[in-house]
N, CA, C and O atoms as a DFTB+ gen file, in Angstrom:
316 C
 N C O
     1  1      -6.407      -5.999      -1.245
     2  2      -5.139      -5.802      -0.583
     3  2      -5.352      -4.903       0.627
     4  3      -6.405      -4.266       0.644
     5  1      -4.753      -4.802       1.343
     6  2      -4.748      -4.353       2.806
     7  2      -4.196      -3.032       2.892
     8  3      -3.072      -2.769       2.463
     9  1      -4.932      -2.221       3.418
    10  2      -4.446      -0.566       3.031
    11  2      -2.764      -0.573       4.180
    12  3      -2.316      -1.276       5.085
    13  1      -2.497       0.201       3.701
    14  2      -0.721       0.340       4.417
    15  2      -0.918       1.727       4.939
    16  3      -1.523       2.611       4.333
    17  1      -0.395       1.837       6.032
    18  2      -0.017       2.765       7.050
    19  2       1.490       3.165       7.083
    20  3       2.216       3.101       8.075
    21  1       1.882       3.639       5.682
    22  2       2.904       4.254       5.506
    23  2       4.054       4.869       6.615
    24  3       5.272       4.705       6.549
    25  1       3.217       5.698       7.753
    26  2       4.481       6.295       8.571
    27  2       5.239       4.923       9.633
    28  3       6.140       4.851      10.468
    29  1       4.471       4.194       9.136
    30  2       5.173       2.797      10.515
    31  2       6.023       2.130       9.349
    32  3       6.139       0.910       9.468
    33  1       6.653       2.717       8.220
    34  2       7.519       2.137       7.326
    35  2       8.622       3.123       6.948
    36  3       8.353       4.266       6.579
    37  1      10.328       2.489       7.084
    38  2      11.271       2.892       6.770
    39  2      11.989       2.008       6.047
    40  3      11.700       0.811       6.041
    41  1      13.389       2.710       5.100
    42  2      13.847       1.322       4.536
    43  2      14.874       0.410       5.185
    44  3      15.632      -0.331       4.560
    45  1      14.806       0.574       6.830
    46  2      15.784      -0.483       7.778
    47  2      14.091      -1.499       7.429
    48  3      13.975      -2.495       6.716
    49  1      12.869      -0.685       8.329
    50  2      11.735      -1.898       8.195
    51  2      12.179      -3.082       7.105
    52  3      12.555      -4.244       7.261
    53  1      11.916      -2.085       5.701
    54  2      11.605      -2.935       4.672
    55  2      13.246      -3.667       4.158
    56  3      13.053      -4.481       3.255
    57  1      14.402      -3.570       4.452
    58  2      15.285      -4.585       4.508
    59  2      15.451      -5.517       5.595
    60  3      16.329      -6.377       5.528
    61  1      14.592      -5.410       6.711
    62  2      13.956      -6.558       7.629
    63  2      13.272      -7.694       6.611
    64  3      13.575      -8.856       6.342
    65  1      12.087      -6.701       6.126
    66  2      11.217      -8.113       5.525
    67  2      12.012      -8.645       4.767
    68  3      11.961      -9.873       4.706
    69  1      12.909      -7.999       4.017
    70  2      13.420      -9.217       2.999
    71  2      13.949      -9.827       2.918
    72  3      14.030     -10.737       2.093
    73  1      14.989      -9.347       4.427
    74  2      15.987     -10.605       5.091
    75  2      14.799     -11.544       5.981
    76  3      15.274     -12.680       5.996
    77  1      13.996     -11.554       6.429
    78  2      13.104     -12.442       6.909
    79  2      12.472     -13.621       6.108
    80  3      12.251     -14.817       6.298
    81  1      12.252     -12.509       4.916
    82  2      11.664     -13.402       3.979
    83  2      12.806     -14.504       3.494
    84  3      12.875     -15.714       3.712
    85  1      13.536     -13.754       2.870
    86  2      15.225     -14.753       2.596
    87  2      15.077     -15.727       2.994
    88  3      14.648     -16.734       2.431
    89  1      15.616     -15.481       4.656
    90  2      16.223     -16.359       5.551
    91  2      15.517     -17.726       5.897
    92  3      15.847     -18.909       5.983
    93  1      13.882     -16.632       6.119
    94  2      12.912     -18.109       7.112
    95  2      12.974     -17.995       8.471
    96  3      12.432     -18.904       9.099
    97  1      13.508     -17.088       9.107
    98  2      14.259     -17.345      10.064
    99  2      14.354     -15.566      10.701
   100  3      14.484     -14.581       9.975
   101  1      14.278     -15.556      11.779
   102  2      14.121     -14.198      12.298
   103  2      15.667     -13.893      13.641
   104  3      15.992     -12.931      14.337
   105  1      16.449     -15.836      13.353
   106  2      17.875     -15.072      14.159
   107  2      18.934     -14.957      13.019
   108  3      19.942     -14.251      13.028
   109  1      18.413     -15.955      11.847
   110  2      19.569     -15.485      10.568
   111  2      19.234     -14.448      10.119
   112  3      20.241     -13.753       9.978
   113  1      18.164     -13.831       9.738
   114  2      17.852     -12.700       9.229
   115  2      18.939     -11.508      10.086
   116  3      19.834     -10.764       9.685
   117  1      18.335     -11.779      11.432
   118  2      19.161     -10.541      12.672
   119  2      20.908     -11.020      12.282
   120  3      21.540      -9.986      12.068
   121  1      21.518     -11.877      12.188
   122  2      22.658     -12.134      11.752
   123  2      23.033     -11.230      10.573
   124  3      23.833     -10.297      10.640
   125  1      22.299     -11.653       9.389
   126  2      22.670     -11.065       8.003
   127  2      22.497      -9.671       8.543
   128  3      23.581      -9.343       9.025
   129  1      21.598      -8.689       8.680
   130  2      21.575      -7.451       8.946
   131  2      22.368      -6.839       9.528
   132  3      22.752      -5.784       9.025
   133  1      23.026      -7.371      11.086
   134  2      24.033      -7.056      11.639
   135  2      23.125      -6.519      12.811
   136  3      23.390      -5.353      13.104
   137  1      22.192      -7.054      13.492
   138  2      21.140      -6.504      14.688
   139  2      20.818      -7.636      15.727
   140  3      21.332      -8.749      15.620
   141  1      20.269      -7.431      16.363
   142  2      19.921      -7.831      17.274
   143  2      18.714      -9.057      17.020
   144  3      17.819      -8.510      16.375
   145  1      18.427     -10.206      17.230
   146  2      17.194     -10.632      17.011
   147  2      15.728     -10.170      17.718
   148  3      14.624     -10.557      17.337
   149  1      15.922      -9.488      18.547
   150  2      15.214      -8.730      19.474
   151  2      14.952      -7.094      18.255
   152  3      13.741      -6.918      18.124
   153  1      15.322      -6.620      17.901
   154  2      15.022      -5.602      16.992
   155  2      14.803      -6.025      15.716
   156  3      14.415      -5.099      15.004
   157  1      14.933      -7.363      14.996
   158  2      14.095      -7.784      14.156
   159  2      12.713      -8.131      15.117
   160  3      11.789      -7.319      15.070
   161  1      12.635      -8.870      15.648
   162  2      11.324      -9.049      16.443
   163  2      10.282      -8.016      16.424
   164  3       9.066      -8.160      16.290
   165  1      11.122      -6.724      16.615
   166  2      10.328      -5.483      17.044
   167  2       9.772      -4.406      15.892
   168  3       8.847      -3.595      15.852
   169  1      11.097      -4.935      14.747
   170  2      10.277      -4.066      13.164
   171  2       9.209      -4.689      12.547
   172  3       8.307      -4.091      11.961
   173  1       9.374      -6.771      12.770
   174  2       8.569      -6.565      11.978
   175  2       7.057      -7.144      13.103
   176  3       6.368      -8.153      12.950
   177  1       6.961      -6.203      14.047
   178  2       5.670      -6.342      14.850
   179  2       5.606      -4.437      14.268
   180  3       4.465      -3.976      14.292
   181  1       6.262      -3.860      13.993
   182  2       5.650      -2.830      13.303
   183  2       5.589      -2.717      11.977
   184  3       5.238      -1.645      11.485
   185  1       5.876      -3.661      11.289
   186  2       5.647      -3.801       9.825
   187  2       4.235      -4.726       9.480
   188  3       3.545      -4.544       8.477
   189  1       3.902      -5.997      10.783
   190  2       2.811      -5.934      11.027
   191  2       1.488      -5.085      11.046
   192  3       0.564      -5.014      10.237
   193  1       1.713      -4.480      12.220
   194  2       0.963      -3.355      12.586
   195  2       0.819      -2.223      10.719
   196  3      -0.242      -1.968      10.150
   197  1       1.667      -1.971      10.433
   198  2       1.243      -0.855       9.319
   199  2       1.073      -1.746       8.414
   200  3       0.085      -1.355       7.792
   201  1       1.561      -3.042       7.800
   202  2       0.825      -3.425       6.855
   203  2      -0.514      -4.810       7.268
   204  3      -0.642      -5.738       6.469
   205  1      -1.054      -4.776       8.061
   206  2      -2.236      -5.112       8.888
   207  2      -2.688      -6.718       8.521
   208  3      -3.799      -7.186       8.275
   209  1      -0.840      -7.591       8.619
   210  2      -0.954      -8.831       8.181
   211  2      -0.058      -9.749       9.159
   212  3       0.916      -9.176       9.645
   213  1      -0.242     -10.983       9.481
   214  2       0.508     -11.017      10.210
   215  2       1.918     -11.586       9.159
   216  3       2.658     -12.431       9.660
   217  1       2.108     -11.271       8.261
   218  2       3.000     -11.754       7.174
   219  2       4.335     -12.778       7.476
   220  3       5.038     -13.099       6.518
   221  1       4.602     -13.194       8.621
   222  2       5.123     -14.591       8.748
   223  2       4.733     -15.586      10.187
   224  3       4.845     -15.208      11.353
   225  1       4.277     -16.878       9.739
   226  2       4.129     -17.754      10.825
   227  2       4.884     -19.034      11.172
   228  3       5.349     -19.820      10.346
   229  1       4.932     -19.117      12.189
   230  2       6.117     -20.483      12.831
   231  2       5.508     -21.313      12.036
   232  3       4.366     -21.381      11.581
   233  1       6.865     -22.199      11.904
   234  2       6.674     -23.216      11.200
   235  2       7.818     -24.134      11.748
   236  3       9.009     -23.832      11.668
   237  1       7.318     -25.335      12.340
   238  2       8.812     -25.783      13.088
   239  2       9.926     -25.143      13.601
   240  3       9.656     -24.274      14.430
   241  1      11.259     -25.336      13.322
   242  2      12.403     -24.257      13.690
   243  2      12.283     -22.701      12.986
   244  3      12.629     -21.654      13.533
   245  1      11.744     -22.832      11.735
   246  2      11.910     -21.740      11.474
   247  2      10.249     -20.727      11.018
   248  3       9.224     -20.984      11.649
   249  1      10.242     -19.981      10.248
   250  2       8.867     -19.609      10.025
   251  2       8.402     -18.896       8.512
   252  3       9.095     -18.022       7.990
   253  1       7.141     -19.401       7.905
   254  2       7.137     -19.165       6.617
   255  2       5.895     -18.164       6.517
   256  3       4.932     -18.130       7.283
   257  1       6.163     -17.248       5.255
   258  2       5.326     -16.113       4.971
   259  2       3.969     -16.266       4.629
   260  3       3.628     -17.196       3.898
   261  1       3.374     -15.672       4.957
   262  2       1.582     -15.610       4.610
   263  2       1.452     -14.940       3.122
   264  3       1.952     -14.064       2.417
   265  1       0.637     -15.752       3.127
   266  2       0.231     -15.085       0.979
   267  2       0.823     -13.838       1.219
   268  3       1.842     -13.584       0.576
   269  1       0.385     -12.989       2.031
   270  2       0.082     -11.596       1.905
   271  2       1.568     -11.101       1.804
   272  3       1.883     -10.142       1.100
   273  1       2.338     -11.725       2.455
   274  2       3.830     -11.551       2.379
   275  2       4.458     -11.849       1.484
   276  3       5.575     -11.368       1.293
   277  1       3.980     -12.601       0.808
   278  2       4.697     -13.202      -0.694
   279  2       4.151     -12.414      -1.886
   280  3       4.750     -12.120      -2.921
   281  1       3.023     -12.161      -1.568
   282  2       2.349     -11.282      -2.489
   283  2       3.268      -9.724      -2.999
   284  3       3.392      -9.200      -4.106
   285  1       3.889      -9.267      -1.386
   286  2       4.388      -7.656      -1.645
   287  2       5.773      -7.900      -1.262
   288  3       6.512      -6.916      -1.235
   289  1       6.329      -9.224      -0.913
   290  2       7.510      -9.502      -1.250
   291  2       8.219      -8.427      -2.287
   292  3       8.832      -7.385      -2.057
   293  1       7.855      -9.167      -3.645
   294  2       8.495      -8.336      -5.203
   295  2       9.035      -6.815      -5.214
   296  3      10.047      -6.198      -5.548
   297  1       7.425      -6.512      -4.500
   298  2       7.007      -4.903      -4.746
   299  2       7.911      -4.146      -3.678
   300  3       8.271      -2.971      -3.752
   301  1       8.200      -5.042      -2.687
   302  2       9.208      -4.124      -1.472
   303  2      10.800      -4.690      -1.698
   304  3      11.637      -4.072      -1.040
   305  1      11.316      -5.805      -2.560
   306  2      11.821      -6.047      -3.357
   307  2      12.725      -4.451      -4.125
   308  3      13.833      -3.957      -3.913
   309  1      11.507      -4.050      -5.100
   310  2      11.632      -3.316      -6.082
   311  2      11.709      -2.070      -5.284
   312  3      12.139      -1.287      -6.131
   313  1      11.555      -1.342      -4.114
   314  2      11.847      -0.292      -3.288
   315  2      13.022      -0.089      -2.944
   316  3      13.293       0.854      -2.200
């Protein structure tokens, strides 16, 4: 597993990933949250960066999670 860089994580970050994950989708996600799709864009290029994955990729219209994202899904889930 991929060591985590804790200070590039808050819990707006980590209710990003899970509306990302949800959704599929990085302008429904910004919908459900109540933000900008431009500031989802931007947490999770720092949720990237600290957890050192690129944890979702395009996929036609919308875009689906990398193992690694499904993997700590649960665990940030359970946070």
């Amino acid at each position: 597993m991929n060591s985590i860089n804790t200070f590039n994580l808050d819990i707006r970050a980590l209710r990003t990933f899970i509306a990302v994950l949800d959704e599929g989708n990085v302008s429904r996600a910004a919908i459900r949250l109540g933000v900008s799709q431009s500031a989802v864009s931007h947490t999770l290029d720092r949720l990237r960066e600290a957890l050192g994955d690129a944890l979702f990729v395009k996929s036609g219209r919308g875009i689906v999670p990398t193992r690694y994202a499904i993997q700590v899904g649960p665990h940030i889930r359970q946070i």
